[in-house]
Amino acid sequence: MKIWKIVSLVALFALIPIVYFSFFADETKSSSKKRVIALGDSLTYGYGDKKEAGYIGRLEEKINNKHSKMSYNFQNLGVPGQQSDQLLGQIVKPEVAEDLSEADVFIINIGTNDLIKNNGGDLFPLHHEEIVEAKKDYLDNLDKILNIVGTASKEVDIIVLGLYNPYPDKDSDKIEAYVDDWNKSMMKEAEKHENVKYVSTNPLFKGKSKENYFHDSLHPNGKGYELIADQIMKNYDF
């Protein structure tokens, strides 16, 4: 009987290091993984890219190629045609809110449809009063979005992408003025919130050929999305 007790004790103590290292191996594995959730419209979705990767897919590939000991998993929740009020509705849905709680980084690209749709569906001609009113509603929604995602996960970082002028190779000074105005307001809103980084996209397409960098009148092609992915990499240390 004593022999069996001794054997049992030896076996028990032999298991301790196995359990110990298995536990911490899981902890190490967990800490080496980061989750990035992308929110927004068709630009986040990646519409217009033949590879169907957009800037989110390209960014994920670039980041994981950069890191050997850290793994980044991206979840793209972009919805084509979405405006800020619709994004606000999306993130309070129980099934989406559960995902948000697991994020380490958020990338938010919203506002293009707020500007264009409230101007009548395009930017020709521009309707000043409609654009001004739309910006007020948009900033209110953006504030609420940042508050929600900022509290969804502890110590989460939030990247907010600015808008760009979709007509960089045309005489579009008036459009540029409105885009700049919205971007300045977005930047100020971002500064009000903790752990929020504003990343400008408008300079990326200035002087660039529409034919070479765009899929259609609004959406970039693969080369255009590549510019956005590189811009995020330059402005945020993953």
mmCIF file of C-alpha atoms in Angstrom:
data_model
loop_
_atom_site.group_PDB
_atom_site.id
_atom_site.type_symbol
_atom_site.label_atom_id
_atom_site.label_comp_id
_atom_site.label_asym_id
_atom_site.label_seq_id
_atom_site.Cartn_x
_atom_site.Cartn_y
_atom_site.Cartn_z
ATOM 1 C CA MET A 1 0.000 0.000 0.000
ATOM 2 C CA LYS A 2 2.814 2.378 0.903
ATOM 3 C CA ILE A 3 4.506 1.647 -2.388
ATOM 4 C CA TRP A 4 1.363 2.620 -4.309
ATOM 5 C CA LYS A 5 1.094 5.843 -2.312
ATOM 6 C CA ILE A 6 4.694 6.684 -3.151
ATOM 7 C CA VAL A 7 4.116 5.922 -6.831
ATOM 8 C CA SER A 8 0.978 8.085 -6.815
ATOM 9 C CA LEU A 9 2.809 11.002 -5.205
ATOM 10 C CA VAL A 10 5.673 10.732 -7.685
ATOM 11 C CA ALA A 11 3.195 10.735 -10.576
ATOM 12 C CA LEU A 12 1.393 13.747 -9.127
ATOM 13 C CA PHE A 13 4.551 15.806 -8.742
ATOM 14 C CA ALA A 14 5.649 14.756 -12.221
ATOM 15 C CA LEU A 15 2.468 16.306 -13.610
ATOM 16 C CA ILE A 16 3.013 19.660 -11.894
ATOM 17 C CA PRO A 17 5.639 21.035 -14.324
ATOM 18 C CA ILE A 18 3.568 19.829 -17.279
ATOM 19 C CA VAL A 19 0.465 21.646 -16.044
ATOM 20 C CA TYR A 20 2.536 24.691 -15.074
ATOM 21 C CA PHE A 21 4.192 25.119 -18.456
ATOM 22 C CA SER A 22 1.018 24.268 -20.353
ATOM 23 C CA PHE A 23 -0.785 27.035 -18.491
ATOM 24 C CA PHE A 24 1.851 29.659 -19.135
ATOM 25 C CA ALA A 25 2.292 28.482 -22.706
ATOM 26 C CA ASP A 26 -1.363 29.277 -23.271
ATOM 27 C CA GLU A 27 -0.903 32.654 -21.571
ATOM 28 C CA THR A 28 2.110 33.430 -23.761
ATOM 29 C CA LYS A 29 0.196 32.362 -26.855
ATOM 30 C CA SER A 30 -2.708 34.571 -25.911
ATOM 31 C CA SER A 31 -0.491 37.604 -25.263
ATOM 32 C CA SER A 32 1.178 37.159 -28.645
ATOM 33 C CA LYS A 33 -2.095 37.629 -30.511
ATOM 34 C CA LYS A 34 -3.768 40.936 -31.266
ATOM 35 C CA ARG A 35 -7.212 41.502 -32.696
ATOM 36 C CA VAL A 36 -7.995 44.427 -34.979
ATOM 37 C CA ILE A 37 -11.593 45.294 -35.852
ATOM 38 C CA ALA A 38 -12.302 47.510 -38.850
ATOM 39 C CA LEU A 39 -15.529 49.519 -38.953
ATOM 40 C CA GLY A 40 -16.902 51.650 -41.749
ATOM 41 C CA ASP A 41 -18.392 51.708 -45.211
ATOM 42 C CA SER A 42 -17.456 50.398 -48.669
ATOM 43 C CA LEU A 43 -13.933 51.816 -48.312
ATOM 44 C CA THR A 44 -13.350 49.653 -45.258
ATOM 45 C CA TYR A 45 -15.079 46.774 -47.026
ATOM 46 C CA GLY A 46 -12.592 47.156 -49.891
ATOM 47 C CA TYR A 47 -14.981 47.721 -52.784
ATOM 48 C CA GLY A 48 -13.166 48.233 -56.079
ATOM 49 C CA ASP A 49 -10.179 46.033 -55.330
ATOM 50 C CA LYS A 50 -9.801 43.085 -57.708
ATOM 51 C CA LYS A 51 -8.040 41.122 -54.971
ATOM 52 C CA GLU A 52 -10.967 41.856 -52.625
ATOM 53 C CA ALA A 53 -8.471 42.801 -49.931
ATOM 54 C CA GLY A 54 -8.828 46.577 -49.773
ATOM 55 C CA TYR A 55 -6.585 48.483 -47.389
ATOM 56 C CA ILE A 56 -7.618 46.246 -44.474
ATOM 57 C CA GLY A 57 -6.444 43.021 -46.100
ATOM 58 C CA ARG A 58 -3.235 44.659 -47.269
ATOM 59 C CA LEU A 59 -2.601 46.136 -43.849
ATOM 60 C CA GLU A 60 -3.065 42.775 -42.147
ATOM 61 C CA GLU A 61 -0.547 41.182 -44.500
ATOM 62 C CA LYS A 62 2.001 43.975 -44.028
ATOM 63 C CA ILE A 63 1.748 43.902 -40.235
ATOM 64 C CA ASN A 64 2.068 40.124 -39.954
ATOM 65 C CA ASN A 65 5.051 40.171 -42.314
ATOM 66 C CA LYS A 66 6.636 42.784 -40.054
ATOM 67 C CA HIS A 67 6.199 40.796 -36.831
ATOM 68 C CA SER A 68 7.613 37.336 -36.195
ATOM 69 C CA LYS A 69 6.539 36.975 -32.549
ATOM 70 C CA MET A 70 3.205 38.776 -32.711
ATOM 71 C CA SER A 71 0.163 37.705 -34.705
ATOM 72 C CA TYR A 72 -2.542 40.166 -35.789
ATOM 73 C CA ASN A 73 -6.002 38.920 -36.670
ATOM 74 C CA PHE A 74 -8.221 41.389 -38.546
ATOM 75 C CA GLN A 75 -12.012 41.352 -38.594
ATOM 76 C CA ASN A 76 -13.563 43.501 -41.299
ATOM 77 C CA LEU A 77 -17.057 44.735 -40.378
ATOM 78 C CA GLY A 78 -17.278 47.342 -43.158
ATOM 79 C CA VAL A 79 -20.709 47.712 -44.786
ATOM 80 C CA PRO A 80 -20.994 49.261 -48.264
ATOM 81 C CA GLY A 81 -23.129 52.399 -48.300
ATOM 82 C CA GLN A 82 -23.058 52.800 -44.538
ATOM 83 C CA GLN A 83 -23.339 56.219 -42.898
ATOM 84 C CA SER A 84 -22.329 57.187 -39.368
ATOM 85 C CA ASP A 85 -25.818 56.733 -37.898
ATOM 86 C CA GLN A 86 -25.972 53.230 -39.371
ATOM 87 C CA LEU A 87 -22.527 52.388 -37.975
ATOM 88 C CA LEU A 88 -23.754 53.582 -34.602
ATOM 89 C CA GLY A 89 -26.683 51.186 -34.911
ATOM 90 C CA GLN A 90 -24.383 48.360 -35.997
ATOM 91 C CA ILE A 91 -22.034 48.497 -33.015
ATOM 92 C CA VAL A 92 -24.803 48.354 -30.408
ATOM 93 C CA LYS A 93 -26.168 45.076 -31.764
ATOM 94 C CA PRO A 94 -25.488 42.330 -29.177
ATOM 95 C CA GLU A 95 -23.670 40.047 -31.633
ATOM 96 C CA VAL A 96 -21.367 42.881 -32.748
ATOM 97 C CA ALA A 97 -20.867 44.320 -29.263
ATOM 98 C CA GLU A 98 -19.540 40.943 -28.139
ATOM 99 C CA ASP A 99 -16.860 41.073 -30.841
ATOM 100 C CA LEU A 100 -15.927 44.644 -29.939
ATOM 101 C CA SER A 101 -15.043 43.611 -26.403
ATOM 102 C CA GLU A 102 -12.222 41.432 -27.751
ATOM 103 C CA ALA A 103 -10.515 44.122 -29.823
ATOM 104 C CA ASP A 104 -7.039 45.510 -29.176
ATOM 105 C CA VAL A 105 -7.249 48.059 -31.990
ATOM 106 C CA PHE A 106 -10.134 49.624 -33.911
ATOM 107 C CA ILE A 107 -9.849 51.179 -37.363
ATOM 108 C CA ILE A 108 -12.780 53.467 -38.191
ATOM 109 C CA ASN A 109 -13.395 54.900 -41.656
ATOM 110 C CA ILE A 110 -16.795 56.576 -41.830
ATOM 111 C CA GLY A 111 -18.161 59.878 -43.115
ATOM 112 C CA THR A 112 -17.790 59.736 -46.890
ATOM 113 C CA ASN A 113 -21.409 58.675 -47.376
ATOM 114 C CA ASP A 114 -22.603 61.244 -44.836
ATOM 115 C CA LEU A 115 -21.057 63.959 -46.982
ATOM 116 C CA ILE A 116 -22.045 62.641 -50.406
ATOM 117 C CA LYS A 117 -25.534 61.286 -49.706
ATOM 118 C CA ASN A 118 -26.627 64.390 -47.830
ATOM 119 C CA ASN A 119 -25.460 66.473 -50.779
ATOM 120 C CA GLY A 120 -27.852 64.610 -53.063
ATOM 121 C CA GLY A 121 -25.840 61.517 -53.970
ATOM 122 C CA ASP A 122 -22.812 63.156 -55.566
ATOM 123 C CA LEU A 123 -20.647 66.249 -55.197
ATOM 124 C CA PHE A 124 -21.819 68.125 -58.296
ATOM 125 C CA PRO A 125 -23.125 70.675 -57.498
ATOM 126 C CA LEU A 126 -22.354 71.325 -53.831
ATOM 127 C CA HIS A 127 -25.170 72.321 -51.478
ATOM 128 C CA HIS A 128 -23.704 74.302 -48.612
ATOM 129 C CA GLU A 129 -26.594 74.197 -46.140
ATOM 130 C CA GLU A 130 -27.090 70.446 -46.529
ATOM 131 C CA ILE A 131 -23.382 69.778 -46.042
ATOM 132 C CA VAL A 132 -23.172 71.968 -42.934
ATOM 133 C CA GLU A 133 -26.184 70.268 -41.367
ATOM 134 C CA ALA A 134 -24.846 66.832 -42.281
ATOM 135 C CA LYS A 135 -21.533 67.602 -40.585
ATOM 136 C CA LYS A 136 -23.268 68.464 -37.301
ATOM 137 C CA ASP A 137 -25.110 65.140 -37.277
ATOM 138 C CA TYR A 138 -21.982 63.289 -38.336
ATOM 139 C CA LEU A 139 -19.801 64.718 -35.550
ATOM 140 C CA ASP A 140 -22.461 63.858 -32.992
ATOM 141 C CA ASN A 141 -22.536 60.274 -34.275
ATOM 142 C CA LEU A 142 -18.735 60.067 -34.374
ATOM 143 C CA ASP A 143 -18.552 61.196 -30.750
ATOM 144 C CA LYS A 144 -20.979 58.447 -29.736
ATOM 145 C CA ILE A 145 -19.139 55.833 -31.819
ATOM 146 C CA LEU A 146 -15.803 56.702 -30.202
ATOM 147 C CA ASN A 147 -17.354 56.589 -26.744
ATOM 148 C CA ILE A 148 -18.838 53.149 -27.356
ATOM 149 C CA VAL A 149 -15.794 51.476 -28.904
ATOM 150 C CA GLY A 150 -13.518 53.218 -26.416
ATOM 151 C CA THR A 151 -15.280 51.540 -23.510
ATOM 152 C CA ALA A 152 -15.931 48.208 -25.224
ATOM 153 C CA SER A 153 -12.414 46.928 -24.564
ATOM 154 C CA LYS A 154 -9.817 47.881 -21.939
ATOM 155 C CA GLU A 155 -6.835 49.910 -23.164
ATOM 156 C CA VAL A 156 -8.008 49.726 -26.769
ATOM 157 C CA ASP A 157 -6.464 51.994 -29.407
ATOM 158 C CA ILE A 158 -8.653 53.635 -32.043
ATOM 159 C CA ILE A 159 -7.504 54.788 -35.479
ATOM 160 C CA VAL A 160 -9.830 57.229 -37.248
ATOM 161 C CA LEU A 161 -9.204 57.749 -40.964
ATOM 162 C CA GLY A 162 -9.889 61.144 -42.489
ATOM 163 C CA LEU A 163 -11.812 61.715 -45.717
ATOM 164 C CA TYR A 164 -10.227 62.257 -49.118
ATOM 165 C CA ASN A 165 -11.206 64.245 -52.171
ATOM 166 C CA PRO A 166 -12.291 61.670 -54.785
ATOM 167 C CA TYR A 167 -11.497 64.104 -57.603
ATOM 168 C CA PRO A 168 -7.790 64.834 -57.120
ATOM 169 C CA ASP A 169 -7.030 65.414 -60.793
ATOM 170 C CA LYS A 170 -9.841 67.879 -61.475
ATOM 171 C CA ASP A 171 -10.458 71.521 -60.688
ATOM 172 C CA SER A 172 -12.191 70.706 -57.431
ATOM 173 C CA ASP A 173 -11.136 73.488 -55.061
ATOM 174 C CA LYS A 174 -14.661 73.788 -53.633
ATOM 175 C CA ILE A 175 -14.846 70.063 -52.886
ATOM 176 C CA GLU A 176 -11.376 70.244 -51.364
ATOM 177 C CA ALA A 177 -12.514 73.042 -49.045
ATOM 178 C CA TYR A 178 -15.390 70.959 -47.675
ATOM 179 C CA VAL A 179 -13.224 67.841 -47.299
ATOM 180 C CA ASP A 180 -10.624 69.878 -45.405
ATOM 181 C CA ASP A 181 -13.320 71.364 -43.185
ATOM 182 C CA TRP A 182 -14.747 67.957 -42.291
ATOM 183 C CA ASN A 183 -11.264 66.563 -41.671
ATOM 184 C CA LYS A 184 -10.344 69.394 -39.311
ATOM 185 C CA SER A 185 -13.536 68.794 -37.345
ATOM 186 C CA MET A 186 -12.847 65.037 -37.260
ATOM 187 C CA MET A 187 -9.350 65.699 -35.980
ATOM 188 C CA LYS A 188 -10.672 67.915 -33.178
ATOM 189 C CA GLU A 189 -13.243 65.284 -32.244
ATOM 190 C CA ALA A 190 -10.540 62.610 -32.132
ATOM 191 C CA GLU A 191 -8.442 64.768 -29.796
ATOM 192 C CA LYS A 192 -11.286 64.829 -27.265
ATOM 193 C CA HIS A 193 -11.049 61.083 -26.757
ATOM 194 C CA GLU A 194 -8.308 58.992 -25.159
ATOM 195 C CA ASN A 195 -6.225 56.589 -27.241
ATOM 196 C CA VAL A 196 -7.620 57.904 -30.535
ATOM 197 C CA LYS A 197 -5.252 58.509 -33.452
ATOM 198 C CA TYR A 198 -6.390 60.513 -36.473
ATOM 199 C CA VAL A 199 -4.767 59.470 -39.758
ATOM 200 C CA SER A 200 -5.071 61.725 -42.793
ATOM 201 C CA THR A 201 -5.784 60.178 -46.206
ATOM 202 C CA ASN A 202 -6.517 63.231 -48.362
ATOM 203 C CA PRO A 203 -2.868 64.039 -49.230
ATOM 204 C CA LEU A 204 -2.401 60.514 -50.619
ATOM 205 C CA PHE A 205 -4.299 61.148 -53.834
ATOM 206 C CA LYS A 206 -3.275 64.719 -54.605
ATOM 207 C CA GLY A 207 -1.416 64.824 -57.884
ATOM 208 C CA LYS A 208 -2.282 61.193 -58.565
ATOM 209 C CA SER A 209 -3.952 60.077 -61.771
ATOM 210 C CA LYS A 210 -7.567 59.113 -61.263
ATOM 211 C CA GLU A 211 -7.181 56.441 -63.905
ATOM 212 C CA ASN A 212 -4.272 54.759 -62.106
ATOM 213 C CA TYR A 213 -5.509 54.848 -58.525
ATOM 214 C CA PHE A 214 -9.299 54.611 -58.670
ATOM 215 C CA HIS A 215 -11.763 51.878 -59.555
ATOM 216 C CA ASP A 216 -14.615 54.313 -60.162
ATOM 217 C CA SER A 217 -15.617 57.876 -59.282
ATOM 218 C CA LEU A 218 -15.179 57.244 -55.558
ATOM 219 C CA HIS A 219 -13.494 53.959 -54.694
ATOM 220 C CA PRO A 220 -9.757 53.307 -55.013
ATOM 221 C CA ASN A 221 -8.383 50.327 -56.878
ATOM 222 C CA GLY A 222 -5.675 48.049 -55.499
ATOM 223 C CA LYS A 223 -2.978 50.702 -55.892
ATOM 224 C CA GLY A 224 -5.133 53.259 -54.126
ATOM 225 C CA TYR A 225 -5.868 50.954 -51.210
ATOM 226 C CA GLU A 226 -2.155 50.192 -51.003
ATOM 227 C CA LEU A 227 -1.510 53.887 -50.366
ATOM 228 C CA ILE A 228 -4.005 53.911 -47.498
ATOM 229 C CA ALA A 229 -2.522 50.764 -45.917
ATOM 230 C CA ASP A 230 0.982 52.266 -46.071
ATOM 231 C CA GLN A 231 -0.289 55.524 -44.568
ATOM 232 C CA ILE A 232 -1.725 53.686 -41.566
ATOM 233 C CA MET A 233 1.546 51.797 -41.097
ATOM 234 C CA LYS A 234 3.464 55.070 -41.098
ATOM 235 C CA ASN A 235 1.215 56.691 -38.499
ATOM 236 C CA TYR A 236 0.529 53.861 -36.056
ATOM 237 C CA ASP A 237 3.050 51.529 -34.483
ATOM 238 C CA PHE A 238 1.585 48.047 -34.629
#
